[in-house]
Amino acid sequence: MTDIVEDTIDIHPVSFAPEVLARISPELSLQRHLSLGFRPSLKGFEEFREVELNEDHLSRYGVEHKDNSIIGSNVLKCGKTFVVTTITGGIIEDSTIYKNEENELISLDDTKKTDLTNYTSVFPVVEVERGRAGACTDEEMTLSQKIYDSMLHSKLLPKSSLKIEPGIRITDDDGTMEIIYSDESKQHSAEENSFKTNRKWSYLLYAKIKVFSRTGPVFDLCWNSLMYALQSVKLPRAFIDERATDLKMTIRTRGRSATVKETYDILSDSSKQYPLNLNKENIAFASNYGTITLDSEAKLTEEADEEDIDMDAVETILLADLDTESEETSVNTTLSIISNDKGDLKHVSILGGDANISPDNLRKSILLAQQRAKDLKDKL
Amino acid sequence: MNVQDRRRILGPAGAKPLVFANAEAKEDKTVKEETQLNKNLSISLQRGIISNANGSSIVETSGISLLTSVYGPRSTRSMSFEPRATLNIILQSNKFDTSNLKEISNFLISVLQCCVCLEKYPKSGIDLFINFNIEDEDELVQYIPIMIMSCMIALMDADIEVSDIIGGLTIDHTAVCLGQNGDQLLGLWKDPSSDEQDALVLNETIAKCQEQYSSSRQQLIEFISNC
C-alpha cells in the first residue's frame, strides 16, 4: 500500500487596487461601482458632465479681430475631453450643387423631395487625436457621415440662407474703390443694371472638428460643438470686380465650334458680413445613453452569506452621458438622441446589445435629452 | 463626390474657398508691429491637458496658440534593433503648406535631438504632434520659438529625460535655437522670403538672441519648478 500524503494548500484571495482592476477587468470594475450606486467616473447614473464653452475666439469675426478664413468657431470642453470646431466657407455655382442628393431622393415621393432639397448640411471632417498620423479611422468616418446626415435631416440649414447676391466693385477715375450692393443702395441702379447674369452662387460651409483627449463616445460632443459654432457663423458679403464682369473666355471643343463662357472671380468683402440665418427652432443638442444589466454576482455585500441573492431578478439601469473606457467597452446597448429643448426629436439611434431597453428607460432617456438640450441651449 | 479622398466628406469638387479682399491690410500691420514688442510679456503656459497622451502642453501668445502632445516612448514597428529612440514631429496647420511644415518639422527634430536623451529609450519611438490652434502670424519663423517651448514642456510632462533646456528666439525673420546656457548654437532658420543678410548682420542677430535667451529660459524653468 502506498501512503497517501495529504498536503494542505492555502488559497489566498488576490486583491487589486481599483485602478488595476479597471484595467484587468473593466466589466467587473464597472459592475462593482454600479452596485455601490455610482459610476467609475464617480458620477451618478443619470448625471451628465459639465460643459464649458469658449466664446468665438478663433474666427475673423470673433472677440479679437483676426485675418484668417475662419467664419465661425467654438471650443467645447466636457470633462477631460475638448472639441475645437472651426467653420470655413466656400463658393460654388448653383448648377453643380448637390446633384448627388437630388439623385438619391428620386425614389422618394414628391412632397418629401421638395421638402428636404430646400435644406443643406455642412461638410464635416472629424479628427480624433490618438497619436497616430495617416488615414482617418473608422470612427472618424462614421462620425463625419452621421453629423452630415443628421444635420441635413434636422432641417437646420436652409439653402436660401446660403444664397449669394454679389455686389459690384467699382473703381472711380481717381482710383477709389466702392462696392455696390443692389439691396443696400438704389442710386447706382445704372451700374447695377449693366451687370446681369443668370448664374447663381451659393456658399458652402466646411466644419473641421478636432477632438482632443478622447475618454468616451464623442458624437454628442462633436454635434453640440458644431451647433454652437454654427450659431457664431457670419457670412461675408461677396462682390465681383467690374473689370471681371465682362470677362469672357473662349472654349474650343474639338477644334471647330467656339463657345464663350463668362468667368467671374467672386471675392469676399472683409468689412461687411451678416449672421448665418438658421432655422432656430431646429437647433437641437445631442446626448447619449446606455443601459446595462446589473450583475447580481458582482455585488459587494458585507454579509453575503446571509443575504439571499435572487439570481433570476434582472435589474437594468440607464446611464446617461457614457464616459471612461470601462463604460464604453462594457455598455453595449446604447441610445443616441438629438433633441431640442421642446422635446422635438431630430435623431434617435438605438443599438441593441445584451441589455433590454425597457419603455421606461426609453421614456426617461428622451426626457433627459430634452432637459440636457435645455441646459445646453441656455449656455449661450 | 470628391474623387481624391473618399474617406472624408469634403464637399463638391467645383467649390472655391473664400477669398477675402484685404483692403485694410496695411492698417493692420502697424498694430501688429506694436504688439510684437510686448509678445514676450504675455505668454501663457499650460501642461497636462490631454489625458490620453503621455504629455501635453499649450503655449499661447497674442497671435499664436500651439497645442503639443507627446506619445511615447512606445515600441516601434521596426524589426531591427535600434539603440536610440526615434523622434518624430508632426505639425498640423490649416494655414501653411505641407512642404513648409515638413521642413520645419525636420529642423525641430534636429534641434530637439540635441537635448532629448534618446539613448535612454532604445527600440522606441517618441511622437510629438503640434496643433496650430491660433495662427495669426504670417511667417512660420515666428512660430519656431513657441514650438520649441511647447515641445520642451510637453516632453517634460511626459517624463522624458532631457539633458538641457533649449530655447529659440526670432529676430529679423531669423530663428536662432540655443542650448547650454546660450553658449551652443543648435539651429538657425531663415525664411526664404526674407532679404539676404551678410555674415556680420547674422552674427549680430545671434548675439542679440544670446542676450535675450536667458530670460526666456528662466521663464520656462520657473514654470516647470512651479508645476
Coordinates of C-alpha atoms in Angstrom, one line a residue:
Chain A
M1 CA 0.0 0.0 0.0
T2 CA 1.2 3.4 -0.8
D3 CA 0.9 6.2 1.7
I4 CA -1.3 9.0 0.8
V5 CA 0.4 12.2 1.6
E6 CA -2.1 14.9 2.4
D7 CA -0.7 18.3 1.7
T8 CA -2.7 21.3 2.7
I9 CA -2.8 24.1 0.2
D10 CA -3.6 27.6 1.3
I11 CA -5.5 29.6 -1.1
H12 CA -5.2 33.3 -0.7
P13 CA -7.6 35.6 -2.3
V14 CA -5.9 38.0 -4.7
S15 CA -7.0 41.6 -4.4
F16 CA -6.2 44.5 -6.7
A17 CA -6.3 48.2 -6.4
P18 CA -9.3 49.8 -8.0
E19 CA -7.4 51.3 -10.9
V20 CA -5.6 48.0 -11.6
L21 CA -8.9 46.1 -11.6
A22 CA -10.3 48.6 -14.0
R23 CA -7.6 47.7 -16.5
I24 CA -7.7 43.9 -15.9
S25 CA -11.5 43.5 -15.9
P26 CA -13.3 46.7 -16.9
E27 CA -16.7 45.0 -16.8
L28 CA -16.2 43.7 -13.2
S29 CA -14.9 47.1 -12.1
L30 CA -18.0 48.8 -13.7
Q31 CA -20.4 46.3 -12.1
R32 CA -18.8 46.8 -8.7
H33 CA -19.1 50.6 -9.0
L34 CA -22.7 50.3 -10.1
S35 CA -23.6 48.0 -7.3
L36 CA -22.4 50.8 -4.9
G37 CA -24.6 53.3 -6.6
F38 CA -22.2 55.3 -8.7
R39 CA -20.1 55.0 -11.8
P40 CA -16.3 54.6 -12.2
S41 CA -16.1 58.3 -13.0
L42 CA -17.9 58.9 -9.6
K43 CA -20.9 60.4 -11.4
G44 CA -24.5 59.4 -10.6
F45 CA -26.3 57.1 -13.1
E46 CA -28.2 59.9 -14.8
E47 CA -25.6 62.6 -14.3
F48 CA -24.0 64.5 -17.2
R49 CA -20.6 66.0 -17.3
E50 CA -20.4 69.8 -17.1
V51 CA -19.9 71.6 -20.4
E52 CA -17.7 74.6 -20.7
L53 CA -17.8 76.8 -23.7
N54 CA -15.3 79.2 -25.1
E55 CA -16.6 82.3 -26.9
D56 CA -15.8 82.6 -30.6
H57 CA -12.1 83.3 -30.3
L58 CA -10.8 81.7 -33.4
S59 CA -12.8 83.3 -36.3
R60 CA -12.2 86.5 -38.0
Y61 CA -15.5 87.9 -36.6
G62 CA -14.7 86.7 -33.1
V63 CA -13.7 88.5 -29.9
E64 CA -10.4 89.6 -31.4
H65 CA -10.3 90.7 -35.0
K66 CA -8.2 88.3 -37.0
D67 CA -7.1 88.0 -40.6
N68 CA -7.9 84.4 -41.3
S69 CA -10.5 82.5 -43.3
I70 CA -12.5 81.0 -40.3
I71 CA -16.0 82.4 -40.2
G72 CA -17.3 80.6 -37.1
S73 CA -15.8 78.7 -34.3
N74 CA -16.3 77.0 -30.9
V75 CA -14.3 75.3 -28.3
L76 CA -16.3 72.9 -26.1
K77 CA -14.8 71.2 -23.0
C78 CA -16.7 68.4 -21.4
G79 CA -14.9 66.6 -18.6
K80 CA -11.4 66.0 -19.8
T81 CA -12.3 66.0 -23.5
F82 CA -12.3 69.1 -25.6
V83 CA -13.5 69.7 -29.1
V84 CA -12.3 72.5 -31.3
T85 CA -14.7 73.3 -34.2
T86 CA -13.7 75.8 -36.9
I87 CA -16.0 76.6 -39.8
T88 CA -14.7 77.9 -43.1
G89 CA -16.6 78.7 -46.3
G90 CA -16.5 78.1 -50.0
I91 CA -18.4 79.3 -53.0
I92 CA -20.0 77.2 -55.7
E93 CA -22.2 77.8 -58.7
D94 CA -25.7 76.6 -58.1
S95 CA -26.0 74.5 -61.2
T96 CA -23.5 71.9 -59.9
I97 CA -24.5 71.9 -56.3
Y98 CA -26.0 68.9 -54.6
K99 CA -26.5 66.8 -57.6
N100 CA -25.9 63.7 -55.6
E101 CA -28.5 64.4 -53.1
E102 CA -31.2 65.0 -55.7
N103 CA -30.3 61.7 -57.4
E104 CA -30.6 59.9 -54.1
L105 CA -34.0 61.3 -53.4
I106 CA -35.6 60.3 -56.7
S107 CA -37.1 57.2 -55.2
L108 CA -38.9 59.2 -52.5
D109 CA -42.3 60.8 -53.2
D110 CA -42.5 64.3 -54.4
T111 CA -43.6 66.0 -51.2
K112 CA -40.6 64.7 -49.3
K113 CA -38.2 65.6 -52.2
T114 CA -39.2 69.2 -52.3
D115 CA -39.1 69.4 -48.6
L116 CA -35.6 68.1 -48.0
T117 CA -34.0 69.6 -51.0
N118 CA -34.6 73.0 -49.6
Y119 CA -32.1 72.2 -46.9
T120 CA -28.4 71.5 -46.9
S121 CA -25.7 70.4 -44.5
V122 CA -22.2 71.4 -43.6
F123 CA -19.3 69.2 -44.8
P124 CA -17.8 68.0 -41.6
V125 CA -14.3 66.4 -41.2
V126 CA -13.9 65.0 -37.7
E127 CA -10.4 64.3 -36.4
V128 CA -9.9 62.4 -33.1
E129 CA -6.4 62.8 -31.8
R130 CA -5.0 59.4 -30.9
G131 CA -1.3 60.0 -31.5
R132 CA -1.3 58.4 -34.9
A133 CA -0.8 60.0 -38.3
G134 CA -2.2 58.9 -41.6
A135 CA -5.5 57.9 -42.9
C136 CA -8.6 58.6 -40.9
T137 CA -10.1 55.9 -38.7
D138 CA -13.4 54.2 -39.0
E139 CA -14.7 56.2 -36.0
E140 CA -13.8 59.5 -37.7
M141 CA -15.5 58.5 -40.9
T142 CA -18.7 57.3 -39.2
L143 CA -18.8 60.4 -37.1
S144 CA -18.5 62.7 -40.1
Q145 CA -21.2 60.9 -42.0
K146 CA -23.6 60.8 -39.1
I147 CA -23.1 64.5 -38.5
Y148 CA -23.7 65.3 -42.2
D149 CA -26.8 63.2 -42.4
S150 CA -28.3 64.3 -39.1
M151 CA -27.7 68.0 -40.0
L152 CA -29.4 67.6 -43.4
H153 CA -32.4 65.8 -41.9
S154 CA -32.8 68.1 -38.9
K155 CA -33.6 70.8 -41.5
L156 CA -31.5 73.3 -39.7
L157 CA -29.7 75.0 -42.6
P158 CA -32.0 76.2 -45.4
K159 CA -30.4 76.6 -48.8
S160 CA -31.9 80.0 -49.1
S161 CA -29.7 81.3 -46.3
L162 CA -26.5 80.4 -48.2
K163 CA -27.5 82.2 -51.4
I164 CA -25.1 84.8 -52.6
E165 CA -26.2 88.2 -54.1
P166 CA -23.0 89.6 -55.3
G167 CA -22.3 93.3 -55.4
I168 CA -20.0 95.0 -57.8
R169 CA -16.8 96.7 -57.0
I170 CA -16.4 99.9 -59.0
T171 CA -13.1 101.8 -59.3
D172 CA -13.5 105.6 -59.9
D173 CA -11.3 107.8 -62.0
D174 CA -9.3 108.8 -59.0
G175 CA -8.6 105.2 -58.0
T176 CA -11.0 104.9 -55.1
M177 CA -12.9 101.7 -54.9
E178 CA -16.5 101.3 -53.9
I179 CA -18.6 98.2 -53.6
I180 CA -22.2 98.5 -54.5
Y181 CA -24.8 96.0 -53.3
S182 CA -28.2 96.0 -55.0
D183 CA -30.1 95.7 -51.8
E184 CA -28.2 98.5 -50.0
S185 CA -28.2 101.4 -52.5
K186 CA -30.7 102.3 -55.1
Q187 CA -28.9 105.3 -56.6
H188 CA -26.5 103.2 -58.5
S189 CA -29.2 101.4 -60.5
A190 CA -27.4 102.2 -63.8
E191 CA -24.3 100.3 -62.8
E192 CA -26.2 97.5 -61.3
N193 CA -28.2 97.0 -64.5
S194 CA -25.1 96.9 -66.6
F195 CA -24.2 93.6 -64.8
K196 CA -26.8 91.0 -65.3
T197 CA -26.2 87.3 -65.2
N198 CA -28.3 84.2 -64.9
R199 CA -25.8 82.5 -62.9
K200 CA -26.2 81.9 -59.2
W201 CA -23.8 81.1 -56.5
S202 CA -24.1 79.7 -53.0
Y203 CA -21.9 79.5 -50.0
L204 CA -20.8 76.1 -48.7
L205 CA -19.8 75.5 -45.1
Y206 CA -17.0 73.3 -44.1
A207 CA -16.6 72.2 -40.5
K208 CA -13.3 70.9 -39.1
I209 CA -14.0 69.2 -35.8
K210 CA -10.9 68.2 -33.8
V211 CA -11.3 66.1 -30.7
F212 CA -8.6 66.0 -28.1
S213 CA -8.2 63.8 -25.0
R214 CA -11.0 61.4 -26.0
T215 CA -12.3 59.4 -23.0
G216 CA -15.5 58.0 -24.3
P217 CA -18.0 58.3 -27.2
V218 CA -17.7 61.7 -28.8
F219 CA -20.6 62.1 -31.3
D220 CA -22.7 64.2 -28.9
L221 CA -19.7 66.5 -28.1
C222 CA -18.9 67.0 -31.8
W223 CA -22.5 67.7 -32.7
N224 CA -23.0 70.1 -29.8
S225 CA -19.8 72.0 -30.6
L226 CA -20.9 72.2 -34.2
M227 CA -24.3 73.7 -33.1
Y228 CA -22.6 76.4 -31.1
A229 CA -20.1 77.1 -33.9
L230 CA -22.9 77.4 -36.5
Q231 CA -24.6 80.0 -34.3
S232 CA -21.5 82.1 -34.4
V233 CA -21.1 81.9 -38.2
K234 CA -21.1 85.2 -40.1
L235 CA -21.1 85.1 -43.9
P236 CA -19.2 87.8 -45.7
R237 CA -20.8 89.9 -48.4
A238 CA -19.4 88.9 -51.8
F239 CA -18.7 91.0 -54.8
I240 CA -17.4 90.9 -58.3
D241 CA -14.9 93.4 -59.7
E242 CA -16.5 95.4 -62.5
R243 CA -13.5 94.6 -64.7
A244 CA -14.3 91.0 -64.3
T245 CA -18.0 91.3 -65.1
D246 CA -17.4 91.4 -68.9
L247 CA -14.6 88.9 -68.9
K248 CA -15.2 86.1 -71.3
M249 CA -13.2 83.1 -72.0
T250 CA -13.3 81.2 -75.3
I251 CA -13.6 77.5 -75.0
R252 CA -13.0 75.3 -78.1
T253 CA -14.5 72.0 -78.3
R254 CA -13.0 69.6 -80.9
G255 CA -11.3 72.5 -82.6
R256 CA -14.4 73.5 -84.6
S257 CA -17.1 75.4 -82.6
A258 CA -16.1 78.0 -80.1
T259 CA -18.3 78.9 -77.2
V260 CA -17.9 81.8 -75.0
K261 CA -18.0 81.3 -71.3
E262 CA -18.1 84.1 -68.7
T263 CA -15.8 83.7 -65.7
Y264 CA -16.3 85.5 -62.5
D265 CA -13.9 85.8 -59.7
I266 CA -16.0 86.3 -56.6
L267 CA -14.3 88.0 -53.7
S268 CA -15.5 88.3 -50.1
D269 CA -15.9 91.7 -48.6
S270 CA -13.6 91.8 -45.5
S271 CA -15.6 94.6 -43.9
K272 CA -19.2 93.6 -44.4
Q273 CA -20.8 90.5 -43.1
Y274 CA -24.2 89.1 -41.9
P275 CA -25.0 86.4 -39.4
L276 CA -26.0 83.0 -40.9
N277 CA -29.7 82.5 -40.9
L278 CA -30.5 79.2 -39.2
N279 CA -33.9 77.6 -38.6
K280 CA -33.7 78.5 -34.9
E281 CA -36.5 76.1 -33.8
N282 CA -34.5 73.2 -35.3
I283 CA -31.4 73.8 -33.2
A284 CA -31.0 70.6 -31.3
F285 CA -28.5 69.1 -29.0
A286 CA -27.2 65.6 -28.7
S287 CA -26.8 63.3 -25.7
N288 CA -26.0 59.6 -25.4
Y289 CA -27.3 56.9 -23.0
G290 CA -26.6 53.3 -22.3
T291 CA -28.4 50.6 -20.5
I292 CA -26.7 47.8 -18.6
T293 CA -28.0 44.8 -16.7
L294 CA -26.7 44.7 -13.2
D295 CA -24.8 41.5 -12.4
S296 CA -26.0 40.3 -9.1
E297 CA -22.8 38.2 -8.6
A298 CA -20.6 41.3 -8.8
K299 CA -22.5 42.9 -5.9
L300 CA -20.3 43.6 -2.9
T301 CA -22.3 42.8 0.2
E302 CA -20.8 42.6 3.7
E303 CA -23.0 39.8 4.7
A304 CA -23.1 37.9 1.5
D305 CA -23.7 34.6 3.1
E306 CA -26.7 35.6 5.0
E307 CA -28.4 37.5 2.2
D308 CA -30.4 35.6 -0.2
I309 CA -29.5 36.8 -3.6
D310 CA -32.2 36.3 -6.2
M311 CA -30.3 35.2 -9.3
D312 CA -33.3 35.5 -11.6
A313 CA -34.1 39.1 -10.9
V314 CA -32.8 41.2 -13.7
E315 CA -32.2 44.8 -13.0
T316 CA -31.5 47.1 -15.9
I317 CA -30.3 50.6 -15.3
L318 CA -29.9 53.7 -17.5
L319 CA -26.6 55.5 -17.7
A320 CA -26.5 59.0 -19.1
D321 CA -23.5 60.5 -20.9
L322 CA -21.3 57.5 -21.3
D323 CA -17.7 58.2 -20.4
T324 CA -14.5 56.3 -19.5
E325 CA -13.1 53.2 -21.1
S326 CA -14.9 50.7 -18.8
E327 CA -18.3 52.1 -19.7
E328 CA -17.5 52.3 -23.4
T329 CA -16.4 48.7 -23.6
S330 CA -19.0 47.2 -21.2
V331 CA -22.1 49.0 -22.1
N332 CA -23.2 47.6 -25.4
T333 CA -26.8 48.8 -25.5
T334 CA -26.6 52.5 -26.4
L335 CA -29.0 55.3 -27.3
S336 CA -28.1 58.4 -29.1
I337 CA -30.7 61.2 -29.1
I338 CA -30.7 64.6 -30.7
S339 CA -33.5 66.7 -29.3
N340 CA -34.3 70.3 -28.9
D341 CA -35.5 72.0 -25.7
K342 CA -39.1 71.4 -26.5
G343 CA -38.6 67.7 -26.9
D344 CA -38.8 67.5 -30.7
L345 CA -36.6 64.6 -31.7
K346 CA -34.3 65.1 -34.6
H347 CA -32.4 61.9 -34.4
V348 CA -32.7 58.7 -32.4
S349 CA -30.5 55.7 -32.8
I350 CA -30.7 52.7 -30.6
L351 CA -28.1 50.0 -30.8
G352 CA -29.3 46.8 -29.2
G353 CA -26.8 44.9 -27.2
D354 CA -27.2 42.4 -24.4
A355 CA -29.5 44.5 -22.2
N356 CA -33.1 45.2 -22.8
I357 CA -34.3 48.8 -23.3
S358 CA -37.5 49.0 -21.4
P359 CA -40.1 51.5 -22.4
D360 CA -39.5 53.2 -19.1
N361 CA -35.8 53.7 -19.8
L362 CA -36.6 54.9 -23.3
R363 CA -39.1 57.4 -21.9
K364 CA -36.6 58.5 -19.3
S365 CA -33.8 59.0 -21.8
I366 CA -36.0 61.1 -24.1
L367 CA -36.9 63.3 -21.1
L368 CA -33.3 63.6 -20.1
A369 CA -32.3 64.5 -23.6
Q370 CA -34.9 67.3 -23.6
Q371 CA -33.6 68.6 -20.2
R372 CA -30.0 68.4 -21.4
A373 CA -30.9 70.3 -24.6
K374 CA -32.4 73.0 -22.5
D375 CA -29.4 73.3 -20.3
L376 CA -27.0 73.4 -23.3
K377 CA -29.2 76.0 -25.1
D378 CA -29.1 78.3 -22.0
K379 CA -25.3 78.2 -22.0
L380 CA -25.1 80.6 -24.9
Chain B
M1 CA -18.3 63.5 -54.6
N2 CA -14.7 64.2 -54.3
V3 CA -12.6 61.7 -56.1
Q4 CA -9.3 62.3 -54.4
D5 CA -10.4 61.4 -50.9
R6 CA -13.4 59.1 -50.4
R7 CA -12.8 58.7 -46.7
R8 CA -13.7 62.3 -45.9
I9 CA -16.7 64.4 -46.7
L10 CA -15.0 67.3 -48.5
G11 CA -18.0 68.7 -50.4
P12 CA -18.4 69.2 -54.2
A13 CA -15.2 69.4 -56.2
G14 CA -16.1 72.5 -58.1
A15 CA -16.2 74.7 -55.0
K16 CA -13.7 77.5 -54.4
P17 CA -12.6 78.6 -50.9
L18 CA -13.5 82.1 -49.8
V19 CA -11.0 84.8 -50.8
F20 CA -11.1 87.9 -48.7
A21 CA -10.3 91.2 -50.3
N22 CA -7.7 92.7 -48.0
A23 CA -8.2 96.4 -48.3
E24 CA -7.3 97.1 -44.7
A25 CA -4.2 95.0 -44.6
K26 CA -1.8 98.0 -44.5
E27 CA -3.5 99.5 -41.4
D28 CA -3.3 96.2 -39.5
K29 CA 0.4 95.9 -40.0
T30 CA 1.3 98.8 -37.8
V31 CA -0.9 97.4 -35.0
K32 CA 0.9 94.1 -35.3
E33 CA 4.3 95.5 -35.0
E34 CA 3.4 97.2 -31.8
T35 CA 2.1 94.0 -30.3
Q36 CA 5.2 92.2 -31.3
L37 CA 7.2 94.1 -28.9
N38 CA 5.1 93.0 -26.0
K39 CA 4.9 89.4 -27.0
N40 CA 7.4 88.0 -24.6
L41 CA 5.4 89.6 -21.7
S42 CA 2.1 87.9 -22.5
I43 CA 2.8 84.2 -22.8
S44 CA 0.6 81.6 -21.3
L45 CA 1.9 78.1 -20.5
Q46 CA -0.2 75.1 -19.5
R47 CA 0.6 71.4 -19.3
G48 CA -1.1 68.0 -18.9
I49 CA -4.4 68.8 -20.6
I50 CA -4.7 65.7 -22.9
S51 CA -5.4 62.7 -20.8
N52 CA -4.7 60.0 -23.4
A53 CA -1.3 61.4 -24.3
N54 CA 1.9 60.8 -22.3
G55 CA 2.5 64.5 -22.1
S56 CA 1.0 67.7 -23.5
S57 CA 1.2 71.4 -23.4
I58 CA -0.4 74.6 -24.6
V59 CA 1.7 77.7 -25.2
E60 CA -0.2 80.8 -26.2
T61 CA 0.9 84.3 -27.1
S62 CA -1.3 87.1 -28.6
G63 CA -1.3 85.6 -32.1
I64 CA -0.2 82.0 -31.7
S65 CA -1.6 79.1 -29.8
L66 CA 0.1 75.7 -30.1
L67 CA -1.1 72.5 -28.6
T68 CA 1.6 69.9 -28.4
S69 CA 1.0 66.3 -27.4
V70 CA 3.7 63.6 -26.8
Y71 CA 3.0 59.9 -27.4
G72 CA 5.8 57.7 -26.2
P73 CA 8.3 56.3 -25.6
R74 CA 6.4 53.5 -27.3
S75 CA 7.6 50.5 -29.2
T76 CA 8.4 50.9 -32.9
R77 CA 7.3 48.5 -35.6
S78 CA 10.9 48.2 -36.8
M79 CA 12.2 44.6 -36.7
S80 CA 15.9 45.6 -36.3
F81 CA 17.4 46.7 -33.0
E82 CA 17.5 50.4 -32.6
P83 CA 19.9 51.6 -29.8
R84 CA 18.3 55.0 -29.6
A85 CA 14.7 56.2 -29.7
T86 CA 13.5 57.8 -32.9
L87 CA 12.0 61.3 -32.6
N88 CA 9.2 62.2 -34.9
I89 CA 7.4 65.6 -35.1
I90 CA 4.1 66.1 -36.9
L91 CA 2.8 69.6 -37.5
Q92 CA -0.9 70.2 -38.2
S93 CA -1.9 73.5 -39.5
N94 CA -4.7 74.9 -41.7
K95 CA -2.7 77.8 -42.9
F96 CA 0.7 76.6 -44.1
D97 CA 1.8 74.3 -46.9
T98 CA 2.6 70.7 -46.0
S99 CA 6.0 71.1 -47.6
N100 CA 7.0 74.0 -45.4
L101 CA 5.7 72.3 -42.4
K102 CA 7.7 69.2 -43.2
E103 CA 10.9 71.3 -43.4
I104 CA 10.2 72.9 -40.1
S105 CA 9.5 69.5 -38.6
N106 CA 12.9 68.2 -39.8
F107 CA 14.5 71.3 -38.4
L108 CA 12.8 70.9 -35.0
I109 CA 13.8 67.2 -34.9
S110 CA 17.4 68.1 -35.4
V111 CA 17.3 70.7 -32.7
L112 CA 15.5 68.5 -30.2
Q113 CA 17.8 65.6 -30.8
C114 CA 20.5 67.6 -29.1
C115 CA 18.7 67.7 -25.8
V116 CA 16.4 64.6 -25.5
C117 CA 18.3 61.6 -24.0
L118 CA 17.4 59.3 -26.9
E119 CA 19.9 56.6 -25.8
K120 CA 17.8 56.1 -22.6
Y121 CA 14.9 54.7 -24.7
P122 CA 16.2 52.0 -27.1
K123 CA 13.8 50.3 -29.5
S124 CA 11.2 53.0 -29.1
G125 CA 9.7 56.0 -30.8
I126 CA 8.6 59.4 -29.4
D127 CA 6.0 61.2 -31.4
L128 CA 5.2 64.8 -31.0
F129 CA 2.1 66.3 -32.5
I130 CA 1.9 70.1 -32.7
N131 CA -1.5 71.5 -33.5
F132 CA -1.8 75.1 -34.6
N133 CA -4.9 76.3 -32.9
I134 CA -4.5 80.0 -33.5
E135 CA -2.2 81.0 -36.3
D136 CA -2.4 84.8 -36.8
E137 CA 1.3 85.2 -37.6
D138 CA 2.0 85.0 -41.3
E139 CA 5.6 83.8 -41.1
L140 CA 6.5 80.3 -40.0
V141 CA 9.7 81.6 -38.5
Q142 CA 7.7 83.4 -35.8
Y143 CA 6.3 80.0 -34.6
I144 CA 9.7 78.3 -34.1
P145 CA 10.5 79.7 -30.5
I146 CA 6.9 78.9 -29.4
M147 CA 7.1 75.4 -30.9
I148 CA 10.4 74.7 -29.1
M149 CA 9.0 75.9 -25.8
S150 CA 5.8 73.9 -26.3
C151 CA 7.8 70.7 -27.2
M152 CA 10.1 71.1 -24.1
I153 CA 7.1 71.4 -21.7
A154 CA 5.3 68.5 -23.3
L155 CA 8.4 66.3 -23.2
M156 CA 9.0 67.1 -19.6
D157 CA 5.3 66.5 -18.9
A158 CA 5.7 63.0 -20.4
D159 CA 8.7 62.4 -18.0
I160 CA 11.1 62.0 -20.9
E161 CA 14.6 62.8 -19.9
V162 CA 16.2 65.9 -21.4
S163 CA 19.8 66.9 -20.8
D164 CA 19.3 70.6 -21.4
I165 CA 16.6 73.3 -21.6
I166 CA 16.9 74.7 -25.0
G167 CA 15.2 77.8 -26.3
G168 CA 14.6 79.7 -29.5
L169 CA 14.2 83.3 -30.4
T170 CA 13.2 85.1 -33.6
I171 CA 14.8 88.4 -34.6
D172 CA 14.6 89.9 -38.1
H173 CA 13.0 86.8 -39.8
T174 CA 15.7 84.6 -38.4
A175 CA 15.1 82.0 -35.7
V176 CA 18.0 81.0 -33.6
C177 CA 17.9 78.0 -31.3
L178 CA 20.3 78.0 -28.4
G179 CA 21.4 75.5 -25.7
Q180 CA 23.9 75.1 -23.0
N181 CA 23.0 78.4 -21.3
G182 CA 23.2 80.3 -24.6
D183 CA 26.8 79.1 -25.5
Q184 CA 25.8 76.5 -28.0
L185 CA 24.1 77.3 -31.3
L186 CA 21.8 74.4 -32.1
G187 CA 20.0 75.6 -35.2
L188 CA 19.4 78.6 -37.4
W189 CA 16.3 79.1 -39.6
K190 CA 15.9 81.9 -42.1
D191 CA 12.8 82.3 -44.1
P192 CA 13.5 82.0 -47.8
S193 CA 11.4 85.1 -48.4
S194 CA 13.5 87.4 -46.1
D195 CA 16.3 89.5 -47.6
E196 CA 19.8 88.3 -47.9
Q197 CA 21.9 89.1 -44.9
D198 CA 25.7 89.1 -44.7
A199 CA 27.6 87.2 -42.1
L200 CA 28.1 90.3 -39.9
V201 CA 24.4 91.0 -39.6
L202 CA 23.8 87.4 -38.9
N203 CA 26.4 87.4 -36.1
E204 CA 24.7 90.4 -34.6
T205 CA 21.4 88.7 -34.7
I206 CA 22.8 85.7 -32.9
A207 CA 24.5 87.9 -30.3
K208 CA 21.1 89.6 -29.7
C209 CA 19.4 86.3 -29.3
Q210 CA 22.0 85.1 -26.8
E211 CA 21.3 88.2 -24.7
Q212 CA 17.6 87.5 -24.6
Y213 CA 17.9 83.8 -24.3
S214 CA 18.4 83.7 -20.5
S215 CA 15.1 85.5 -19.8
S216 CA 13.0 83.0 -21.9
R217 CA 14.9 80.1 -20.3
Q218 CA 14.2 81.5 -16.9
Q219 CA 10.5 81.7 -17.7
L220 CA 10.5 78.1 -18.7
I221 CA 12.4 77.0 -15.6
E222 CA 10.0 78.9 -13.3
F223 CA 7.0 77.3 -14.9
I224 CA 8.5 73.8 -14.6
S225 CA 9.5 74.3 -11.0
N226 CA 6.1 75.6 -10.0
C227 CA 4.3 72.6 -11.5

